[in-house]
Coordinates of N, CA and C in Angstrom, one line a residue:
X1 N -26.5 33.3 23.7 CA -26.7 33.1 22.3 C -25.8 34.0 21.5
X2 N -25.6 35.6 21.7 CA -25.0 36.4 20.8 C -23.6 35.7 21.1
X3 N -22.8 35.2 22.2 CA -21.9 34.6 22.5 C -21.1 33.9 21.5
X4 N -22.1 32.5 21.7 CA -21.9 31.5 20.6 C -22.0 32.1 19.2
X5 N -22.8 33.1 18.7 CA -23.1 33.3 17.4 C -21.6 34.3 16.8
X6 N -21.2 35.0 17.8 CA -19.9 35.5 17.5 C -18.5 34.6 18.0
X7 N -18.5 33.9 18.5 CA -17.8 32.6 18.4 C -17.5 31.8 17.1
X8 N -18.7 31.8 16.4 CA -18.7 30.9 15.1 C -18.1 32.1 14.2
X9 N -18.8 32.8 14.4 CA -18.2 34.4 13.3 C -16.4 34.5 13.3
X10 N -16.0 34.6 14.6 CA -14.4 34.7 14.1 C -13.9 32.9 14.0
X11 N -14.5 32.3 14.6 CA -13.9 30.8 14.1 C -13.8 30.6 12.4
X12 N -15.0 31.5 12.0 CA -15.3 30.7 10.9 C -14.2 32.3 9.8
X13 N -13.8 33.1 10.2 CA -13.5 33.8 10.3 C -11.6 33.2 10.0
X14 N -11.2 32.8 11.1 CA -10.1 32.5 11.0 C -9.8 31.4 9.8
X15 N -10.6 30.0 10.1 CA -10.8 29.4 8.9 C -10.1 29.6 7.5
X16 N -11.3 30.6 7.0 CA -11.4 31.3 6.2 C -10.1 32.1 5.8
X17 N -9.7 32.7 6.7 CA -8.8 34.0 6.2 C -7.4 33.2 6.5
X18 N -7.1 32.1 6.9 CA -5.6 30.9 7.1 C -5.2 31.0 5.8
X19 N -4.1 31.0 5.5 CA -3.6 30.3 3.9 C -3.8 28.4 4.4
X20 N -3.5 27.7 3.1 CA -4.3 26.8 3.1 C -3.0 25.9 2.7
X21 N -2.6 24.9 3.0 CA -1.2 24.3 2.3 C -1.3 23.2 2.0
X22 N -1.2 22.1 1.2 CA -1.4 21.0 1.1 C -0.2 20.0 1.9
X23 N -0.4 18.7 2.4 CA 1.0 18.4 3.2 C 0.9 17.2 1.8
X24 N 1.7 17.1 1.4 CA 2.1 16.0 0.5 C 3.0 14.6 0.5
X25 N 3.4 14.6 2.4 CA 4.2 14.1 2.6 C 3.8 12.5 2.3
X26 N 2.3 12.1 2.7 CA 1.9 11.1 2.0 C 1.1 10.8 0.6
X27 N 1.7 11.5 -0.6 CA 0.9 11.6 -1.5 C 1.4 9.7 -2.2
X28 N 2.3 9.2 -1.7 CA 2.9 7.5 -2.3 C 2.4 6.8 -1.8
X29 N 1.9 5.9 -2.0 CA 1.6 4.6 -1.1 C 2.5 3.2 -1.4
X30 N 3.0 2.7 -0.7 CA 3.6 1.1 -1.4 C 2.8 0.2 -0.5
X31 N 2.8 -1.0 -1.0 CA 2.2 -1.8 -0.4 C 2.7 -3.2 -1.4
X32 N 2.1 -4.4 -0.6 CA 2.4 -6.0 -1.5 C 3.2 -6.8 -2.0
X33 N 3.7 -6.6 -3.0 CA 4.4 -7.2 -3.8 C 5.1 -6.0 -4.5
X34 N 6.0 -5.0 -5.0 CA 6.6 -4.4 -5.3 C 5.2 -2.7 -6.2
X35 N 4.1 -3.2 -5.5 CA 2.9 -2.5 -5.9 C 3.0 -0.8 -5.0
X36 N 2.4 0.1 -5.7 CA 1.8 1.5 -5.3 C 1.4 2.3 -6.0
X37 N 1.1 3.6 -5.0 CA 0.3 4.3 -5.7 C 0.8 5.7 -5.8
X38 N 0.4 6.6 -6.8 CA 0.5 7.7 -6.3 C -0.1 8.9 -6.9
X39 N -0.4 9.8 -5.7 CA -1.3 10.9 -6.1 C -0.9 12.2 -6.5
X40 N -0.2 12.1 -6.3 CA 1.1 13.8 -6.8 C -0.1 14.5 -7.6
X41 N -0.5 13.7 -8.4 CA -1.6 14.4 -10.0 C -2.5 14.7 -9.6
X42 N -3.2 14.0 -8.6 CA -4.8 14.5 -8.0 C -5.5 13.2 -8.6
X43 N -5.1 12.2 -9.4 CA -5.3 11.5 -9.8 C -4.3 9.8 -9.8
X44 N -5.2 9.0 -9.0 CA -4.3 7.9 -8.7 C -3.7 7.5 -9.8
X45 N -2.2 7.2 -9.8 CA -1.3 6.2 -10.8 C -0.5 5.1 -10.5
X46 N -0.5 4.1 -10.9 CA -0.4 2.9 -10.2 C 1.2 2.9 -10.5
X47 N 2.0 2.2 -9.6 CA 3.5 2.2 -9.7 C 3.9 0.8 -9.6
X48 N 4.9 0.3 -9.9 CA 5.6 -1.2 -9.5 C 7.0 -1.2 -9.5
X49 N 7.4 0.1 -9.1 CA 8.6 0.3 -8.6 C 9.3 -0.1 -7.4
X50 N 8.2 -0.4 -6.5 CA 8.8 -0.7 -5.2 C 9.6 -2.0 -5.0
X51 N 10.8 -2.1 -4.1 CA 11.6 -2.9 -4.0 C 11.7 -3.6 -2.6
X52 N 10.3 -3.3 -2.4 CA 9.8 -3.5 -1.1 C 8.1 -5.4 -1.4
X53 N 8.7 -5.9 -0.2 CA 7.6 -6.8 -0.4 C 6.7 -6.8 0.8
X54 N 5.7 -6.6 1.3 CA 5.2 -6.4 2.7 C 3.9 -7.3 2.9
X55 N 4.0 -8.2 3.2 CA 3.1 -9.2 3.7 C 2.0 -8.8 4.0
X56 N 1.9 -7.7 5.2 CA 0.9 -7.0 5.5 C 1.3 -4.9 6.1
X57 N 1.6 -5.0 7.1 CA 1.6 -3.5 7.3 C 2.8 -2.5 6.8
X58 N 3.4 -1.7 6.0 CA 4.5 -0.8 5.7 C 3.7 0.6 5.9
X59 N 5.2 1.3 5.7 CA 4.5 2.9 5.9 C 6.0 3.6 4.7
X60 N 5.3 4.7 4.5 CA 6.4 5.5 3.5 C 6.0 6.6 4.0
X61 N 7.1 7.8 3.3 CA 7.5 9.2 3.7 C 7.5 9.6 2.7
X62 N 7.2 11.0 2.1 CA 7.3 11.6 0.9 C 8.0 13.1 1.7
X63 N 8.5 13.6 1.0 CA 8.7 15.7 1.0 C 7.4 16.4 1.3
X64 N 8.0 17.7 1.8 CA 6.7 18.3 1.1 C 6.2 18.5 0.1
X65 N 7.0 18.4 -1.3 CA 6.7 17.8 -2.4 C 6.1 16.9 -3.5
X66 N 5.8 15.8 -2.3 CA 5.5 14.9 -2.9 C 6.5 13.4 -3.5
X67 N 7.9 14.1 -3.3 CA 9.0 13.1 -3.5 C 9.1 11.9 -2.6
X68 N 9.2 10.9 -3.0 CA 9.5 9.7 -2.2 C 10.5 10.0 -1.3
X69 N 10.5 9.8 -0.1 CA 12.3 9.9 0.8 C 12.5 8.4 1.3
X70 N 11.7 7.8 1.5 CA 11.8 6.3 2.1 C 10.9 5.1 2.5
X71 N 10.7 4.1 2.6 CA 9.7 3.3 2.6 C 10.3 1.8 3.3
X72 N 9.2 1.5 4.1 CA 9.7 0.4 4.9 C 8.3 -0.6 5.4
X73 N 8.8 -2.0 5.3 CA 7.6 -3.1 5.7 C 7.7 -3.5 7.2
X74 N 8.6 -2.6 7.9 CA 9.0 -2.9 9.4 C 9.7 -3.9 9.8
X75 N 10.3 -5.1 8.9 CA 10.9 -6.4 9.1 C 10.4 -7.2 8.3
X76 N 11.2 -8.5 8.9 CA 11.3 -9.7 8.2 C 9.9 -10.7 8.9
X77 N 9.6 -11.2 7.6 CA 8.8 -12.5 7.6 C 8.9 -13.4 7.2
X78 N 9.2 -14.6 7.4 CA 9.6 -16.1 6.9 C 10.8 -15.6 5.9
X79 N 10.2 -16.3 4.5 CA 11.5 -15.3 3.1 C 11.2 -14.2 3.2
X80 N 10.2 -13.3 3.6 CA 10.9 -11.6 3.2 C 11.4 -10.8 3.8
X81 N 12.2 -10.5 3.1 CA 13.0 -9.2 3.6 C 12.8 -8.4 4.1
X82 N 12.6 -8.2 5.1 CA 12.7 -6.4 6.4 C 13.5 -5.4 5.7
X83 N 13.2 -4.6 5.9 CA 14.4 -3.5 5.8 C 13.6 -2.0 5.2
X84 N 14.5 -1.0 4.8 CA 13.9 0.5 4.8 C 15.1 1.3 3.3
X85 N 14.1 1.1 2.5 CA 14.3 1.4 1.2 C 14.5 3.3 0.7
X86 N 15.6 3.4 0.0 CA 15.3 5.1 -0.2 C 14.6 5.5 -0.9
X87 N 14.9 6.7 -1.3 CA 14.2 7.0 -2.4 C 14.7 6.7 -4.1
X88 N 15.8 6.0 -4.1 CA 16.4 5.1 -5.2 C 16.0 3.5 -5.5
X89 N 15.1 3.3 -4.7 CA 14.3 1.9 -3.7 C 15.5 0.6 -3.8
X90 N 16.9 1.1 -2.8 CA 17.9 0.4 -2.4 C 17.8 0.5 -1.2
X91 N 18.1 -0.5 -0.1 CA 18.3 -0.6 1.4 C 19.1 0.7 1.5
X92 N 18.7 1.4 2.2 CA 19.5 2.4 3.1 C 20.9 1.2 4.0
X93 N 22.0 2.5 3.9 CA 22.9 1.8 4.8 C 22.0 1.9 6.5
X94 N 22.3 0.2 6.9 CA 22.1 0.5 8.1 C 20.1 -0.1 7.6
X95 N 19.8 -0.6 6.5 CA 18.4 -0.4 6.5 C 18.0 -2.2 6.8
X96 N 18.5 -3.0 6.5 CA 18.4 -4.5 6.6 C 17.9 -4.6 7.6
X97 N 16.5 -4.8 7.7 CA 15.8 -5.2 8.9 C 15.8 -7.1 10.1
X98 N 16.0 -7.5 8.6 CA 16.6 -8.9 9.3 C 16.8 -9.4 10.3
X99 N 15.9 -10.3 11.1 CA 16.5 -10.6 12.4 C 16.7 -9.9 13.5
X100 N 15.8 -8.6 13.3 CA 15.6 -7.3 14.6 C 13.8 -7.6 14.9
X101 N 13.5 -6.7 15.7 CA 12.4 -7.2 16.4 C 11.2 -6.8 15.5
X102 N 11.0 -6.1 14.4 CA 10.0 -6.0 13.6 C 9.1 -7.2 12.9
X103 N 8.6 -7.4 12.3 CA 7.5 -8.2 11.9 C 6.8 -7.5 10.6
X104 N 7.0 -8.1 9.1 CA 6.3 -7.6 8.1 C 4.6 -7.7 8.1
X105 N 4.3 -9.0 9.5 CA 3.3 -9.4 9.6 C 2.8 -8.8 10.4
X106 N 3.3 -8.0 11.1 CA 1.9 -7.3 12.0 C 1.3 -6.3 10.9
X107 N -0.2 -6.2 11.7 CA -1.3 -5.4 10.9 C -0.8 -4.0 10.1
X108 N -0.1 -3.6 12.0 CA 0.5 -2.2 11.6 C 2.0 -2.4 12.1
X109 N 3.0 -3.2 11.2 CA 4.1 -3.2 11.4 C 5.1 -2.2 11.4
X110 N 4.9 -0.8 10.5 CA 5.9 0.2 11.0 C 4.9 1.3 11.0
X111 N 5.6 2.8 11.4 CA 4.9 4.0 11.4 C 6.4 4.7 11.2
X112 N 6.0 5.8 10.8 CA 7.2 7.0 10.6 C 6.8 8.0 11.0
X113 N 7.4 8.5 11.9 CA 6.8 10.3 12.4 C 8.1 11.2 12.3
X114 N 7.7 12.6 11.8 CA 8.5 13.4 11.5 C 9.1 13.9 12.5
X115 N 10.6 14.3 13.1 CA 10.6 14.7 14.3 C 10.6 16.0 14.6
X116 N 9.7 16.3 15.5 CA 9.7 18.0 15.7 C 10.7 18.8 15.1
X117 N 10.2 19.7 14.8 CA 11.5 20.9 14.6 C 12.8 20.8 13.4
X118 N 12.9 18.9 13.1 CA 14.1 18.9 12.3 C 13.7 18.1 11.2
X119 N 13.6 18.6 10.1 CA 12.5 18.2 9.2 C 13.6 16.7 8.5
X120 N 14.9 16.9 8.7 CA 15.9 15.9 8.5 C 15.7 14.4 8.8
X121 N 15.3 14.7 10.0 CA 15.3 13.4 10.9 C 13.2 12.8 11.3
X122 N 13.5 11.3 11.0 CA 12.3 10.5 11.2 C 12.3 9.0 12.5
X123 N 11.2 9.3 13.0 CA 11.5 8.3 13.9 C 10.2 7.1 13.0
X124 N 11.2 6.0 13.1 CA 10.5 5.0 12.5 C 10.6 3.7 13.3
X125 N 9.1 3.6 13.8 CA 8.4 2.3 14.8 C 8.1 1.4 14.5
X126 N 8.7 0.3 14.7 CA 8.3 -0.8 14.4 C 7.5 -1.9 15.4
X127 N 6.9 -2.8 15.4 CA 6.3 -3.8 16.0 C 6.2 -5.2 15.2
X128 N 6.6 -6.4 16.5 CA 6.3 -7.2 15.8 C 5.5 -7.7 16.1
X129 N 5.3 -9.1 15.4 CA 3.9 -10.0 15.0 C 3.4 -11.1 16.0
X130 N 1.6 -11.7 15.8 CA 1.8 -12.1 17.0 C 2.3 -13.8 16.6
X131 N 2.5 -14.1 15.4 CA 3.4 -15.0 14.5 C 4.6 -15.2 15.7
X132 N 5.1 -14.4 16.2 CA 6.3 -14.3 17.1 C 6.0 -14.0 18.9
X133 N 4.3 -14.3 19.2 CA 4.2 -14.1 20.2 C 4.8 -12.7 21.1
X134 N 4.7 -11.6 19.7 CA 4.6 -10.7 20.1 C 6.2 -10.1 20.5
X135 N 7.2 -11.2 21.0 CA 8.6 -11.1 21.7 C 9.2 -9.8 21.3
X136 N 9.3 -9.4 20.6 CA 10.1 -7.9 20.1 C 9.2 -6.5 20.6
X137 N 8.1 -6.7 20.7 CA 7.5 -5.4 21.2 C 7.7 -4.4 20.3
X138 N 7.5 -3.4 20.7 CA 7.4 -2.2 20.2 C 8.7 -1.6 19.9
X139 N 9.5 -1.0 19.2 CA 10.6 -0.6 18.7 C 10.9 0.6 18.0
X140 N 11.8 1.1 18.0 CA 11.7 2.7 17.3 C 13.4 2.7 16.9
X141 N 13.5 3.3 15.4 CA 14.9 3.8 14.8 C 14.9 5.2 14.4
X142 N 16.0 5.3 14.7 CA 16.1 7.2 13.9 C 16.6 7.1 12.3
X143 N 15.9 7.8 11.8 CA 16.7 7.9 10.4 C 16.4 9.3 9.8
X144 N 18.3 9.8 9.3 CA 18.9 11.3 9.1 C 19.3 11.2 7.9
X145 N 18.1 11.9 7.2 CA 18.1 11.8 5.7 C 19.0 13.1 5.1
X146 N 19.8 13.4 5.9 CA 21.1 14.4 5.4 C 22.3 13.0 5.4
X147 N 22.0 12.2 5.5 CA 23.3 11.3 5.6 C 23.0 10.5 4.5
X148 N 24.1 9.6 3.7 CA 24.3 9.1 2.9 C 24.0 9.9 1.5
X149 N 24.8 10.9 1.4 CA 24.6 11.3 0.3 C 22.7 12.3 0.2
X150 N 22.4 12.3 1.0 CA 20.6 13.2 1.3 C 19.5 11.4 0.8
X151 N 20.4 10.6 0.6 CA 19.1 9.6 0.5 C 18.9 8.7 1.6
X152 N 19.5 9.3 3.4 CA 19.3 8.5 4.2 C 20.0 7.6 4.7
X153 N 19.8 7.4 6.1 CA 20.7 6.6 6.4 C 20.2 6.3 8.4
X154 N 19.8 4.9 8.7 CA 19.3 4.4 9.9 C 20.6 5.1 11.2
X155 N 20.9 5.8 12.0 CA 21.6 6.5 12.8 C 21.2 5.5 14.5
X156 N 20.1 5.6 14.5 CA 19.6 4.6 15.7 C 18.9 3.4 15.4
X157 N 19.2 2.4 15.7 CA 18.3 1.0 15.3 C 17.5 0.0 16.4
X158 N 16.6 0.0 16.3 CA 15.8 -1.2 17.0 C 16.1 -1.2 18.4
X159 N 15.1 0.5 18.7 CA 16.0 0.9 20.4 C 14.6 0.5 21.0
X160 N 14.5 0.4 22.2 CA 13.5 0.1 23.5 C 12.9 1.8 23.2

């Protein structure tokens, strides 16, 4: 019992005494029809900036700041456009998703993960739909937001 009870004491201990940071990298949301949101304020504000249309699943990137860096619906669906927008909400060079293995229609058609260690670079996953019987699978591009001027730019595209 004294065990556990001084267990909780420095757990709660460490807790406590951590500095505390906020990650802000998803404080944006896009989603729909050129629709989002954002929390930067602590309070939601609705946006209609996006130059993005996503049927169903996208994902976006913010700074640690809270700055937009990029946003993407993972591909194309029937008329919409695929592709991976900067923070200017213009296709990145290299961003036209068109006719690659993504899907705007899958549930969860992209993800973006930061890549270890180089805060530059994002790996962004795509999948497609089962609209398409699935055929593209699962997919992944690099994108090195020191390129194009710091608003990005696709480096690897629609690799296995």
């Amino acid at each position: 019992m004294l065990k556990i009870t001084s267990l909780c004491i420095i757990c709660g201990f460490l807790f406590f005494s951590s500095p505390v940071k906020g990650q802000n990298q998803y404080n944006i949301w896009y989603f729909g029809d050129s629709s989002g949101v954002d929390f930067n304020s602590g309070i939601p504000v609705a946006l209609s900036n996006s130059s993005m249309y996503a049927f169903e699943g996208c994902a976006v990137m913010c700074d640690s700041s809270g700055n937009i860096l990029f946003y993407t619906n993972g591909g194309d669906h029937g008329a919409w456009q695929g592709g991976v927008w900067n923070r200017n909400h213009v296709l990145m060079p290299n961003g036209d998703l068109n006719g690659f293995n993504g899907c705007n229609s899958a549930d969860q058609s992209s993800l973006i993960i930061p890549a270890p260690g180089n805060p530059s670079l994002f790996y962004l996953f795509t999948l497609d739909c089962i609209e398409n019987g699935l055929a593209g699978g699962l997919r992944f591009s690099i994108i090195d937001m020191t390129l194009d001027n710091n608003n990005g730019d696709i480096t690897v595209k629609d690799s296995l």
